[in-house]
mmCIF file of N, CA and C in Angstrom:
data_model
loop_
_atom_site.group_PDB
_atom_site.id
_atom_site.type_symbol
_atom_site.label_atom_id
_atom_site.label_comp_id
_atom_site.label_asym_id
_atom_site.label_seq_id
_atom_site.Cartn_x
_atom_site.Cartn_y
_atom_site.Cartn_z
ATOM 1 N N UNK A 11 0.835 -1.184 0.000
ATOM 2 C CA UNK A 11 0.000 0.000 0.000
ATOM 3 C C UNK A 11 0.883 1.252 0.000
ATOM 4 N N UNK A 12 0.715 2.054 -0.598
ATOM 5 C CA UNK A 12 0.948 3.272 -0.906
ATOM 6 C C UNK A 12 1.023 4.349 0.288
ATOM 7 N N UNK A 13 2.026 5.251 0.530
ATOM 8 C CA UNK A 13 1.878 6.069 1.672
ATOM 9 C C UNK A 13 0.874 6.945 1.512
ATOM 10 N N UNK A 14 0.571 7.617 2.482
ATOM 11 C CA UNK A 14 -0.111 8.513 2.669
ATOM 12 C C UNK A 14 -0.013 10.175 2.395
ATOM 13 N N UNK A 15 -0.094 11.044 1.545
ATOM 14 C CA UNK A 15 0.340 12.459 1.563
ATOM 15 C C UNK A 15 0.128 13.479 2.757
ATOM 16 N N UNK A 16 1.174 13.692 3.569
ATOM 17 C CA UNK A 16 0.860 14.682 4.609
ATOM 18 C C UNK A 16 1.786 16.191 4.038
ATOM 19 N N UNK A 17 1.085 17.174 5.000
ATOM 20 C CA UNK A 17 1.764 18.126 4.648
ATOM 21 C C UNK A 17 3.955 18.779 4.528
ATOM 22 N N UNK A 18 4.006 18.934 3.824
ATOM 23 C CA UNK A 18 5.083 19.127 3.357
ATOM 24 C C UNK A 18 5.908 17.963 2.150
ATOM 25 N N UNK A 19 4.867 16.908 1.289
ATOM 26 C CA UNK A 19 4.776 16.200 0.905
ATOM 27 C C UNK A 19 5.804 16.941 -0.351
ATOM 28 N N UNK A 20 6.683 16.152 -0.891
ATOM 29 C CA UNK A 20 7.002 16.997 -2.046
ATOM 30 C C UNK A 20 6.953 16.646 -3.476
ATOM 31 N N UNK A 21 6.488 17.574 -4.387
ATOM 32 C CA UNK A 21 5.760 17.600 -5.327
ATOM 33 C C UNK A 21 7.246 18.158 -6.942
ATOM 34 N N UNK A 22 6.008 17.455 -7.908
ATOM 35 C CA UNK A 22 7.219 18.212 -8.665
ATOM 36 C C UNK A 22 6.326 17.806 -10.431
ATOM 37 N N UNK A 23 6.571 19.129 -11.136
ATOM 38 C CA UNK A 23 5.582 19.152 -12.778
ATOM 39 C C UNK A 23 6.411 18.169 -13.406
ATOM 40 N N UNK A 24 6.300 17.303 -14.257
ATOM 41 C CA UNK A 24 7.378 17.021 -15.383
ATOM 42 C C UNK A 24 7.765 18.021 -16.586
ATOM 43 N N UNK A 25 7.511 18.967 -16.330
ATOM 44 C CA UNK A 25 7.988 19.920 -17.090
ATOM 45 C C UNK A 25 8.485 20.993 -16.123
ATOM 46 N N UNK A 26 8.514 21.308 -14.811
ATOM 47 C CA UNK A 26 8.603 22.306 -14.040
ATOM 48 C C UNK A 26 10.279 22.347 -13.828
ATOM 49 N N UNK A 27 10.995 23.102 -13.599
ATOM 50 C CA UNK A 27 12.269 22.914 -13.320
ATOM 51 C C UNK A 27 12.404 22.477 -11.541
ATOM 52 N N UNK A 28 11.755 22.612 -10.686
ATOM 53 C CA UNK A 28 11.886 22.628 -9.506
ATOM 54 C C UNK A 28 10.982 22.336 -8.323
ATOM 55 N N UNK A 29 10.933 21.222 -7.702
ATOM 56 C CA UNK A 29 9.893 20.555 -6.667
ATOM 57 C C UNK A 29 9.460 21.434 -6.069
ATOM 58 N N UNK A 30 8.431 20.913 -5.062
ATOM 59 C CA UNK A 30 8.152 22.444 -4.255
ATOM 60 C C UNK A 30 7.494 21.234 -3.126
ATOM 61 N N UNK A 31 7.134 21.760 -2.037
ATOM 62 C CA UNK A 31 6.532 21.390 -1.070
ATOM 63 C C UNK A 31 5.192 21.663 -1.179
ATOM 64 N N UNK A 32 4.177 20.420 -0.785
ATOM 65 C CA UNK A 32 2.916 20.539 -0.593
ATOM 66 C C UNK A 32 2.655 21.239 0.776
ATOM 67 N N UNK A 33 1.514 22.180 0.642
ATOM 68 C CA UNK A 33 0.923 22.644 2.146
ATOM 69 C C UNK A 33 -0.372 22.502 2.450
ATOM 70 N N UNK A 34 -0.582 22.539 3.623
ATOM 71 C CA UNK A 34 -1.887 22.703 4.039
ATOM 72 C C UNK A 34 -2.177 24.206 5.230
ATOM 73 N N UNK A 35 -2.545 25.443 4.724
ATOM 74 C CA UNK A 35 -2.957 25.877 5.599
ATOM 75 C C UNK A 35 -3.735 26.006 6.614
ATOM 76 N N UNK A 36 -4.748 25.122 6.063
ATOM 77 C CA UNK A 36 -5.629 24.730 7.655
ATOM 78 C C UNK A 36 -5.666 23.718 7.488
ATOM 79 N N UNK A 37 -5.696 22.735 9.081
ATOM 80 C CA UNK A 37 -5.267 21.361 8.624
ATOM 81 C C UNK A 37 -7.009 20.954 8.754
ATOM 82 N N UNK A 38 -7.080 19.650 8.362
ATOM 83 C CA UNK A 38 -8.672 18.998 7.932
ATOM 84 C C UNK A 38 -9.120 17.984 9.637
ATOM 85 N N UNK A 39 -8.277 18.176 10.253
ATOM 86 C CA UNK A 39 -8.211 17.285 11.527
ATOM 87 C C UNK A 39 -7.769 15.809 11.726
ATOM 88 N N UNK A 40 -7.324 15.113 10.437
ATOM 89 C CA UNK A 40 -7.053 14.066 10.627
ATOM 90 C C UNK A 40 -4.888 14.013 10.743
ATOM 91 N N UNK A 41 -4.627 13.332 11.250
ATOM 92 C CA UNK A 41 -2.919 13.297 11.256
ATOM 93 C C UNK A 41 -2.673 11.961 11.042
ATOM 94 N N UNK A 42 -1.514 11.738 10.494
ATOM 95 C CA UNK A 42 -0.643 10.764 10.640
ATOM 96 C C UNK A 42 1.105 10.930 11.217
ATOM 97 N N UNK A 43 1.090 10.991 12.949
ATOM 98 C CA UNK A 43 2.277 10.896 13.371
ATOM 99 C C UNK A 43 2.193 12.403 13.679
ATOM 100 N N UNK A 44 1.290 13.314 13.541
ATOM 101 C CA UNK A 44 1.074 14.412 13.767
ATOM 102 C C UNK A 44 1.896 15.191 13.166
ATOM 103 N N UNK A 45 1.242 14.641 11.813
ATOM 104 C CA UNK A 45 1.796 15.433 10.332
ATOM 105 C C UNK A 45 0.205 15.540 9.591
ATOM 106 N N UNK A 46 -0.525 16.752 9.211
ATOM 107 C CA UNK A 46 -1.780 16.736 8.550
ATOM 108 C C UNK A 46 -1.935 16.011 7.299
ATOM 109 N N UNK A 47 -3.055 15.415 7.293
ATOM 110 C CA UNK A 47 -3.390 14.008 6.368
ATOM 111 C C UNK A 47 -4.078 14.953 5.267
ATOM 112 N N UNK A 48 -3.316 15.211 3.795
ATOM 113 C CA UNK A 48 -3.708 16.122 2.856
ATOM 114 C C UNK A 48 -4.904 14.785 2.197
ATOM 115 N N UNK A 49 -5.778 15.682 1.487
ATOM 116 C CA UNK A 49 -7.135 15.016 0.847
ATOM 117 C C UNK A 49 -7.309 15.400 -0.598
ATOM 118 N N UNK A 50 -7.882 15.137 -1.026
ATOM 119 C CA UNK A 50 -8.281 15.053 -2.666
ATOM 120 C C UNK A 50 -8.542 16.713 -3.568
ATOM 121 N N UNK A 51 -9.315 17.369 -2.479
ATOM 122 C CA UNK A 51 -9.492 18.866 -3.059
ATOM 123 C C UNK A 51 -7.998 19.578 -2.633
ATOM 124 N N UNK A 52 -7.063 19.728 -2.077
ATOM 125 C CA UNK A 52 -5.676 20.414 -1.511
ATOM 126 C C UNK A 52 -4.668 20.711 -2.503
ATOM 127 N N UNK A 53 -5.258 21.062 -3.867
ATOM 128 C CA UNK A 53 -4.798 21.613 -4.888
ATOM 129 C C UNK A 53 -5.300 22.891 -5.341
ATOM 130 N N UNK A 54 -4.761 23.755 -4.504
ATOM 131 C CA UNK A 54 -5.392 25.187 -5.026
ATOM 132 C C UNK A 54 -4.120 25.759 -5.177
ATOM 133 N N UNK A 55 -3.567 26.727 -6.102
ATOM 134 C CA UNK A 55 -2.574 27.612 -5.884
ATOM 135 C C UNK A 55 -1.963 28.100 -5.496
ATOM 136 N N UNK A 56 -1.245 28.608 -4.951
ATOM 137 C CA UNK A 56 -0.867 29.212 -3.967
ATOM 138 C C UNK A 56 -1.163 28.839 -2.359
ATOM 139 N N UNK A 57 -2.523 28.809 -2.219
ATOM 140 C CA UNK A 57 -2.799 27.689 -1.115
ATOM 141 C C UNK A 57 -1.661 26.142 -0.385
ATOM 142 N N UNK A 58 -2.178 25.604 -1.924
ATOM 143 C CA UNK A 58 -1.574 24.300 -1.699
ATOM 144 C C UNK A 58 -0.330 24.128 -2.228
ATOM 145 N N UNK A 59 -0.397 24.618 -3.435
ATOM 146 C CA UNK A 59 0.626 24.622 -4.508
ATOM 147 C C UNK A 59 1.485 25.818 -4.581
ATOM 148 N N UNK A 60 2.962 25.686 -5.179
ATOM 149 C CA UNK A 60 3.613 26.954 -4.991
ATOM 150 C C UNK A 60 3.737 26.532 -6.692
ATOM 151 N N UNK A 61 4.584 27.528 -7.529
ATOM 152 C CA UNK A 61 4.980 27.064 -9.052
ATOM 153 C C UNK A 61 6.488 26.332 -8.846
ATOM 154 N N UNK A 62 6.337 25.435 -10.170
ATOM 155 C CA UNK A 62 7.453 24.905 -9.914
ATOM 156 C C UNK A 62 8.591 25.012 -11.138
ATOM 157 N N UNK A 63 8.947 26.598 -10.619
ATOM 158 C CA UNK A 63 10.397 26.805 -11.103
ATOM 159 C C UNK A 63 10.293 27.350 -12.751
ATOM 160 N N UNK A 64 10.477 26.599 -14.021
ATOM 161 C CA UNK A 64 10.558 27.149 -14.826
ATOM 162 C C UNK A 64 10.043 26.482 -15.754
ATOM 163 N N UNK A 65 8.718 26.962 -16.555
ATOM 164 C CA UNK A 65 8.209 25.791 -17.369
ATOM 165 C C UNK A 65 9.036 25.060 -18.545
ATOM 166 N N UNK A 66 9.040 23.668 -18.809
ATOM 167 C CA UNK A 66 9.686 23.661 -20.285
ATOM 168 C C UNK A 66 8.782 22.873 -21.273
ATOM 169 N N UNK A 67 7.152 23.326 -20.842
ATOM 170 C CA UNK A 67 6.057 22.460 -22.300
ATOM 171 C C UNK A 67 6.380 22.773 -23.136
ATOM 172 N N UNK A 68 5.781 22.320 -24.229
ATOM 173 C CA UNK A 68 5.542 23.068 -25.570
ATOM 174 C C UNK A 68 5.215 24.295 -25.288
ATOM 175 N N UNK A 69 3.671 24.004 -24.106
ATOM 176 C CA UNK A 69 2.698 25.521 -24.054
ATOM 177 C C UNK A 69 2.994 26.040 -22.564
ATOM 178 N N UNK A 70 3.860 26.424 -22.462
ATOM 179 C CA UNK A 70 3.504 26.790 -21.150
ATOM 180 C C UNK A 70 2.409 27.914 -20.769
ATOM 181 N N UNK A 71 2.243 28.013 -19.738
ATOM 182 C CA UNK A 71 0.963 28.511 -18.963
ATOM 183 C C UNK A 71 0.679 30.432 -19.160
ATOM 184 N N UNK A 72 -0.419 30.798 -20.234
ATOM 185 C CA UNK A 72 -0.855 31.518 -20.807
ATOM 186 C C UNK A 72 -0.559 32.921 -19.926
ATOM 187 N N UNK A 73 0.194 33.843 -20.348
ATOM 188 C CA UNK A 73 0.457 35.148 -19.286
ATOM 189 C C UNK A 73 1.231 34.747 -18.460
ATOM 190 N N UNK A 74 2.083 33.346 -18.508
ATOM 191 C CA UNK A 74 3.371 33.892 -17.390
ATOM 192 C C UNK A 74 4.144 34.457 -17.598
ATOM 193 N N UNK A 75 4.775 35.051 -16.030
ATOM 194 C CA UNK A 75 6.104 35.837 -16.408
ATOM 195 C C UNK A 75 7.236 35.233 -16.874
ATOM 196 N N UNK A 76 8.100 35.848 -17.275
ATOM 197 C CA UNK A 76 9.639 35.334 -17.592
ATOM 198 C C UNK A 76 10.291 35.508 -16.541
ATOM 199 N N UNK A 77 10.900 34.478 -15.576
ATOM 200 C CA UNK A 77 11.858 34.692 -14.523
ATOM 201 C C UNK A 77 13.296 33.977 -14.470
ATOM 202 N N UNK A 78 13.833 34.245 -13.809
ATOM 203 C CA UNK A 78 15.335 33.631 -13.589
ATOM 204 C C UNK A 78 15.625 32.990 -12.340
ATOM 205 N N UNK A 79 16.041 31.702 -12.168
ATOM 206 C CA UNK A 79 16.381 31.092 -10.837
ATOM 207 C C UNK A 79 17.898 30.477 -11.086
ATOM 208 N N UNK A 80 18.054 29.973 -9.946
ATOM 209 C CA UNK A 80 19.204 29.060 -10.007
ATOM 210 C C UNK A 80 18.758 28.015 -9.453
ATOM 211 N N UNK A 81 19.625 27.104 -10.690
ATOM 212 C CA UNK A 81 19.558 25.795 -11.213
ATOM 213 C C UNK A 81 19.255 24.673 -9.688
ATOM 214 N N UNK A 82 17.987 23.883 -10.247
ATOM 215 C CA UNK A 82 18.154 23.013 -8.663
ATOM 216 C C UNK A 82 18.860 21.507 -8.695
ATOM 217 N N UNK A 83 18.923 21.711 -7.589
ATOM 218 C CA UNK A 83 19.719 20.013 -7.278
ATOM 219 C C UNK A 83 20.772 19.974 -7.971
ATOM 220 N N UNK A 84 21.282 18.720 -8.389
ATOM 221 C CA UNK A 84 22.513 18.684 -8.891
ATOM 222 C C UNK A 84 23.055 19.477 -10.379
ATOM 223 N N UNK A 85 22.222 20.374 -10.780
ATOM 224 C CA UNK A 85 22.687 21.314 -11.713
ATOM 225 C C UNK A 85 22.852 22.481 -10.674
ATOM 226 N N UNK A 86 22.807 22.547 -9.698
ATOM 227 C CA UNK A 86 22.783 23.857 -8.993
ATOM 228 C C UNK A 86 24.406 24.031 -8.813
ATOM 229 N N UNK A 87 25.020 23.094 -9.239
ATOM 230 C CA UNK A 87 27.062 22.643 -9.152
ATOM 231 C C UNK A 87 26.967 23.853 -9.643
ATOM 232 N N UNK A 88 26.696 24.153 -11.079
ATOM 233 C CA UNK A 88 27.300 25.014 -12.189
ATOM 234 C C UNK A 88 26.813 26.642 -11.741
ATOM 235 N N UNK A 89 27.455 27.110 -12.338
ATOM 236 C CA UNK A 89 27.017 28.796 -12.261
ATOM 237 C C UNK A 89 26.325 29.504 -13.153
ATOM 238 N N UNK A 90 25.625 30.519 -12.425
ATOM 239 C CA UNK A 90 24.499 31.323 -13.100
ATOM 240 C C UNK A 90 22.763 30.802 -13.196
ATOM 241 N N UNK A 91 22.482 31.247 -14.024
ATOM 242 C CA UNK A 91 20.623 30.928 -13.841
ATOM 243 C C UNK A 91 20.234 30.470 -14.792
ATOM 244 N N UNK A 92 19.008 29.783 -14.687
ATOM 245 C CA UNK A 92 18.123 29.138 -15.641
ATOM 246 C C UNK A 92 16.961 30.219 -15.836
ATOM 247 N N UNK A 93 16.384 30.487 -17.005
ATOM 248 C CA UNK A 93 15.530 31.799 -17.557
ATOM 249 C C UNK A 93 14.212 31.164 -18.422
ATOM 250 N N UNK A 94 12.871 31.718 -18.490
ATOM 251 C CA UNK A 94 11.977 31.108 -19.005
ATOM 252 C C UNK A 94 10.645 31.339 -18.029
ATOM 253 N N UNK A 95 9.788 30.950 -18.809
ATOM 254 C CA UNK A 95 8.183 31.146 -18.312
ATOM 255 C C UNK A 95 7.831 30.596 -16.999
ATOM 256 N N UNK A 96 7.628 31.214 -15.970
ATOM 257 C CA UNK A 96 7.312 30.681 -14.551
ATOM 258 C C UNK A 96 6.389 29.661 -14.677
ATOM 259 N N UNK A 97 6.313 28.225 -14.271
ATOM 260 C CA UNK A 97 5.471 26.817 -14.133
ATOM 261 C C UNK A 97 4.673 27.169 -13.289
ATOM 262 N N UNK A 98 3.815 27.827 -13.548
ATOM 263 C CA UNK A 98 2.486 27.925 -12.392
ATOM 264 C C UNK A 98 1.344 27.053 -12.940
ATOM 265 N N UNK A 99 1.555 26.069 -12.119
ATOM 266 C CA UNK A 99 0.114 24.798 -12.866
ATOM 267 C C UNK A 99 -1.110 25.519 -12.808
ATOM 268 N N UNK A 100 -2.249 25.010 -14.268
ATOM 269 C CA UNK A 100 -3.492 25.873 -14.399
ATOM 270 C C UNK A 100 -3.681 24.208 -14.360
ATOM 271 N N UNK A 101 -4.622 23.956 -12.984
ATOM 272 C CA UNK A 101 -4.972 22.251 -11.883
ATOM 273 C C UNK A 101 -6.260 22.375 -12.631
ATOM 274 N N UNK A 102 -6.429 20.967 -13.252
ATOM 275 C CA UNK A 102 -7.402 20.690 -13.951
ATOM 276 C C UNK A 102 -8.215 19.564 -13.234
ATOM 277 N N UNK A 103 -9.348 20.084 -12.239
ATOM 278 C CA UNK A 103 -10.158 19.292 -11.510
ATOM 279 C C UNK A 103 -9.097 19.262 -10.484
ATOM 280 N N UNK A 104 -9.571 18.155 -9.210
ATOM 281 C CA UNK A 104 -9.079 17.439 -8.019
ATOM 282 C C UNK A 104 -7.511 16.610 -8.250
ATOM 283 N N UNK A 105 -6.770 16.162 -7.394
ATOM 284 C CA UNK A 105 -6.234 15.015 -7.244
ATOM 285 C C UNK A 105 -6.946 13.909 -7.637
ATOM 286 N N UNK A 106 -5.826 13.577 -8.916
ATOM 287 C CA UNK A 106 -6.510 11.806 -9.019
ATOM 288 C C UNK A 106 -6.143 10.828 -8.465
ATOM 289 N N UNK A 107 -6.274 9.499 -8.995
ATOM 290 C CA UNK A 107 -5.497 8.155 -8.250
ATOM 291 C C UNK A 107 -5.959 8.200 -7.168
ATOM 292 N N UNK A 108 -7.055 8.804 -6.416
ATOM 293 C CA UNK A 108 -6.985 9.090 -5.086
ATOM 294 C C UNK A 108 -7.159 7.516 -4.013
ATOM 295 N N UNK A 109 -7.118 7.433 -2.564
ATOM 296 C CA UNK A 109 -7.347 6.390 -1.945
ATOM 297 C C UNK A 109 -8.872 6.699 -1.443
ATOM 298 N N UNK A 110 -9.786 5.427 -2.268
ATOM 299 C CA UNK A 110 -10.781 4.835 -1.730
ATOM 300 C C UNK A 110 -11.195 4.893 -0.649
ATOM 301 N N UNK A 111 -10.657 4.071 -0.033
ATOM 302 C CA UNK A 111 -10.379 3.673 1.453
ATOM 303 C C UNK A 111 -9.968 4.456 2.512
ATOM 304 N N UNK A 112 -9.786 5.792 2.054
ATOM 305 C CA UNK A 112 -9.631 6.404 3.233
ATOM 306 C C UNK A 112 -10.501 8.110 2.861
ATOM 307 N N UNK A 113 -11.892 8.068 3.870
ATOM 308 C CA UNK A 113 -12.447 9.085 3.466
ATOM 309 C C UNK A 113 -12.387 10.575 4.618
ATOM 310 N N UNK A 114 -12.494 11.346 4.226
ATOM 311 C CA UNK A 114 -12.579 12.697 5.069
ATOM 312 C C UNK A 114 -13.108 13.616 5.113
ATOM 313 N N UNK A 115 -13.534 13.969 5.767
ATOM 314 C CA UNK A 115 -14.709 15.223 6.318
ATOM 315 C C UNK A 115 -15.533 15.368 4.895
ATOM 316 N N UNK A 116 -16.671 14.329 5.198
ATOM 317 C CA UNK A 116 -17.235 14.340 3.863
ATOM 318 C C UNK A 116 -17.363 13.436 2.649
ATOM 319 N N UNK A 117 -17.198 14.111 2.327
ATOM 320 C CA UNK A 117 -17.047 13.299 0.421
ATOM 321 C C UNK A 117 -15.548 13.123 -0.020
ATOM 322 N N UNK A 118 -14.603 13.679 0.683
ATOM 323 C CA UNK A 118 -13.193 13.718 0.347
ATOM 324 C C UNK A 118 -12.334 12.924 0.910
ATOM 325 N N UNK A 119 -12.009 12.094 -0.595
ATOM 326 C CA UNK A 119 -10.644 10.709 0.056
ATOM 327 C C UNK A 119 -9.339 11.486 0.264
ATOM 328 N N UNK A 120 -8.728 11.070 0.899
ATOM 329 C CA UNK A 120 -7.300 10.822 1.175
ATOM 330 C C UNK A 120 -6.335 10.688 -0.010
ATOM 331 N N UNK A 121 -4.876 11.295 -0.111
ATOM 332 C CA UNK A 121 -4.556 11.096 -1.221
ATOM 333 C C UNK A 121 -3.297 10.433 -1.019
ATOM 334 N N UNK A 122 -1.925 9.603 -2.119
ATOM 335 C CA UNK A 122 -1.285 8.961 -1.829
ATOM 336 C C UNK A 122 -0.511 9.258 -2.232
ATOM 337 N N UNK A 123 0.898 8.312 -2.877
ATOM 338 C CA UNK A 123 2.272 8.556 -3.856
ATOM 339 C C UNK A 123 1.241 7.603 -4.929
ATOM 340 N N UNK A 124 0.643 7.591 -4.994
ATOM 341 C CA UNK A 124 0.178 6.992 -6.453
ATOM 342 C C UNK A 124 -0.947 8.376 -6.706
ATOM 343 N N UNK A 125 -1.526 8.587 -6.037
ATOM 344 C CA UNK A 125 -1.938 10.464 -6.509
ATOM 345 C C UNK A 125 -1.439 10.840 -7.452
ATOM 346 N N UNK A 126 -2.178 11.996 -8.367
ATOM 347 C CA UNK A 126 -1.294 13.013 -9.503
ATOM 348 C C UNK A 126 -2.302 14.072 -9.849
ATOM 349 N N UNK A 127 -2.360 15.145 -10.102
ATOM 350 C CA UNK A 127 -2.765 15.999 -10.451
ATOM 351 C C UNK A 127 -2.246 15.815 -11.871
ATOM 352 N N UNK A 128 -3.205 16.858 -13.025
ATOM 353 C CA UNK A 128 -3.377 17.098 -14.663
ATOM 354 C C UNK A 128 -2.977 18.974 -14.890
ATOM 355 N N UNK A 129 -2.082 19.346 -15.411
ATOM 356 C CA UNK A 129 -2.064 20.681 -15.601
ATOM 357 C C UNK A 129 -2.713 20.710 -16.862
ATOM 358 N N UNK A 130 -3.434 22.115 -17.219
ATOM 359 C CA UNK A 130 -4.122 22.141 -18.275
ATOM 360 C C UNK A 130 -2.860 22.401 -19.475
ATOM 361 N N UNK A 131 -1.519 22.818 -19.175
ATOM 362 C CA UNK A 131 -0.521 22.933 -19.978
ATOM 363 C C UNK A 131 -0.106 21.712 -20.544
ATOM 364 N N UNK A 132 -0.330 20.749 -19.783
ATOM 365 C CA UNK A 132 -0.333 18.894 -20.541
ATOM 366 C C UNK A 132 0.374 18.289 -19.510
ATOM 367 N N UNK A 133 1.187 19.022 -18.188
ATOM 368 C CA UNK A 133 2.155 18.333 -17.404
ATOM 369 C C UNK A 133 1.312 17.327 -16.455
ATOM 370 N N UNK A 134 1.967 16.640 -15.595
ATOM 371 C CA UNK A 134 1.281 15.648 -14.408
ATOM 372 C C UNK A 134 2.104 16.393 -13.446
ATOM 373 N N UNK A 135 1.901 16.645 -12.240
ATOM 374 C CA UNK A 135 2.358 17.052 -10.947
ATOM 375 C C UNK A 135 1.891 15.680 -9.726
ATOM 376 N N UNK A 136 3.236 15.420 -9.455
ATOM 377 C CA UNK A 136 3.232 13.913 -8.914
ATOM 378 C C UNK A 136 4.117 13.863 -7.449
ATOM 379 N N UNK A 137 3.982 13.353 -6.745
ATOM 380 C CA UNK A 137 4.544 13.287 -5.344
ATOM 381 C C UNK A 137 5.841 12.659 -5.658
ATOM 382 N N UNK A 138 6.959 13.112 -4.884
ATOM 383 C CA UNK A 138 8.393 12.847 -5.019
ATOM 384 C C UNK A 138 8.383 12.034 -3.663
ATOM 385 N N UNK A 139 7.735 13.001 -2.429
ATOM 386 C CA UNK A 139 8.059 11.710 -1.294
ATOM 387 C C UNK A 139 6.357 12.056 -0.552
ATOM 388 N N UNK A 140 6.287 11.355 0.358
ATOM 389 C CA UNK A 140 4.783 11.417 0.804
ATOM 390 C C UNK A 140 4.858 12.881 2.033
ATOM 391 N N UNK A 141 6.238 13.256 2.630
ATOM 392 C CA UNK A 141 5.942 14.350 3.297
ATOM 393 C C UNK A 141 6.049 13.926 5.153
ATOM 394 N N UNK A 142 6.309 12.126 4.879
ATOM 395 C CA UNK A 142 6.097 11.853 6.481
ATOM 396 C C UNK A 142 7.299 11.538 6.921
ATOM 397 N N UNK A 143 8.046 12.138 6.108
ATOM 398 C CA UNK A 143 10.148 11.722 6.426
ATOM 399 C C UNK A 143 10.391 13.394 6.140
ATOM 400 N N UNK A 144 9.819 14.104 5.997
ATOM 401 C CA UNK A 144 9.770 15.763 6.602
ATOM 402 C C UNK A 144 9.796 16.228 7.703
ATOM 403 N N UNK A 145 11.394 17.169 8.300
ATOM 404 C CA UNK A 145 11.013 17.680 9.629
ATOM 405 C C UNK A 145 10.760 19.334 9.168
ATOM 406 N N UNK A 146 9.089 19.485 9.736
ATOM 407 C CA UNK A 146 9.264 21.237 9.526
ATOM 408 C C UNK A 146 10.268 22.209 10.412
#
């Protein structure tokens, strides 16, 4: 079975240059290890989601800006910046893949490392780790 997504879960576009951490600003009341148990709707923008880094679709996302970062993870060795259209996912519906089996306040399942979100730019935004080997 598949872990569970708690907050600080980390996330990442296949087109985005750079992971980002999942959040939850208000937590939903359920924990695991007393880490908040993220759910199926916890894809909102800025909310949940931060952008990730620098788009490289075909299309990237309509009116972004052009920004400059430095390079992550192991390209971050080299010097200077990476340049291009900010990856701000346009989240098409809920979290999919979601877990069945685990429901919350409501109508809303629980979500996992088999989870993924759909950007309307064509990317998948997919869990790198579940967030419960995170110290905030």
């Amino acid at each position: 079975m598949s872990e569970y997504l708690v907050r600080g879960a980390l996330l990442a576009c296949q087109y985005g240059s750079h992971p980002r951490r999942l959040n939850l600003p208000k937590c939903h009341g359920i924990y695991i290890e007393e880490k908040p148990l993220m759910r199926e709707d916890d894809c909102l923008l800025d909310d949940n989601i931060s952008y990730f880094g620098i788009c490289s679709c075909q299309t990237p996302p309509e009116g972004a800006q052009t920004i400059s970062l430095a390079p992550y993870g192991e390209e971050q060795s080299g010097s200077g910046t990476i340049t291009g259209k900010k990856c701000c996912p346009h989240i098409i519906g809920k979290w999919r893949g979601i877990s069945e089996q685990v429901k919350l306040s409501g109508d809303m399942h629980g979500i996992s490392m088999d989870s993924f979100l759909v950007c309307k730019c064509g990317g998948l935004i997919q869990p790198l780790t579940s967030g419960q080997e995170y110290k905030e």
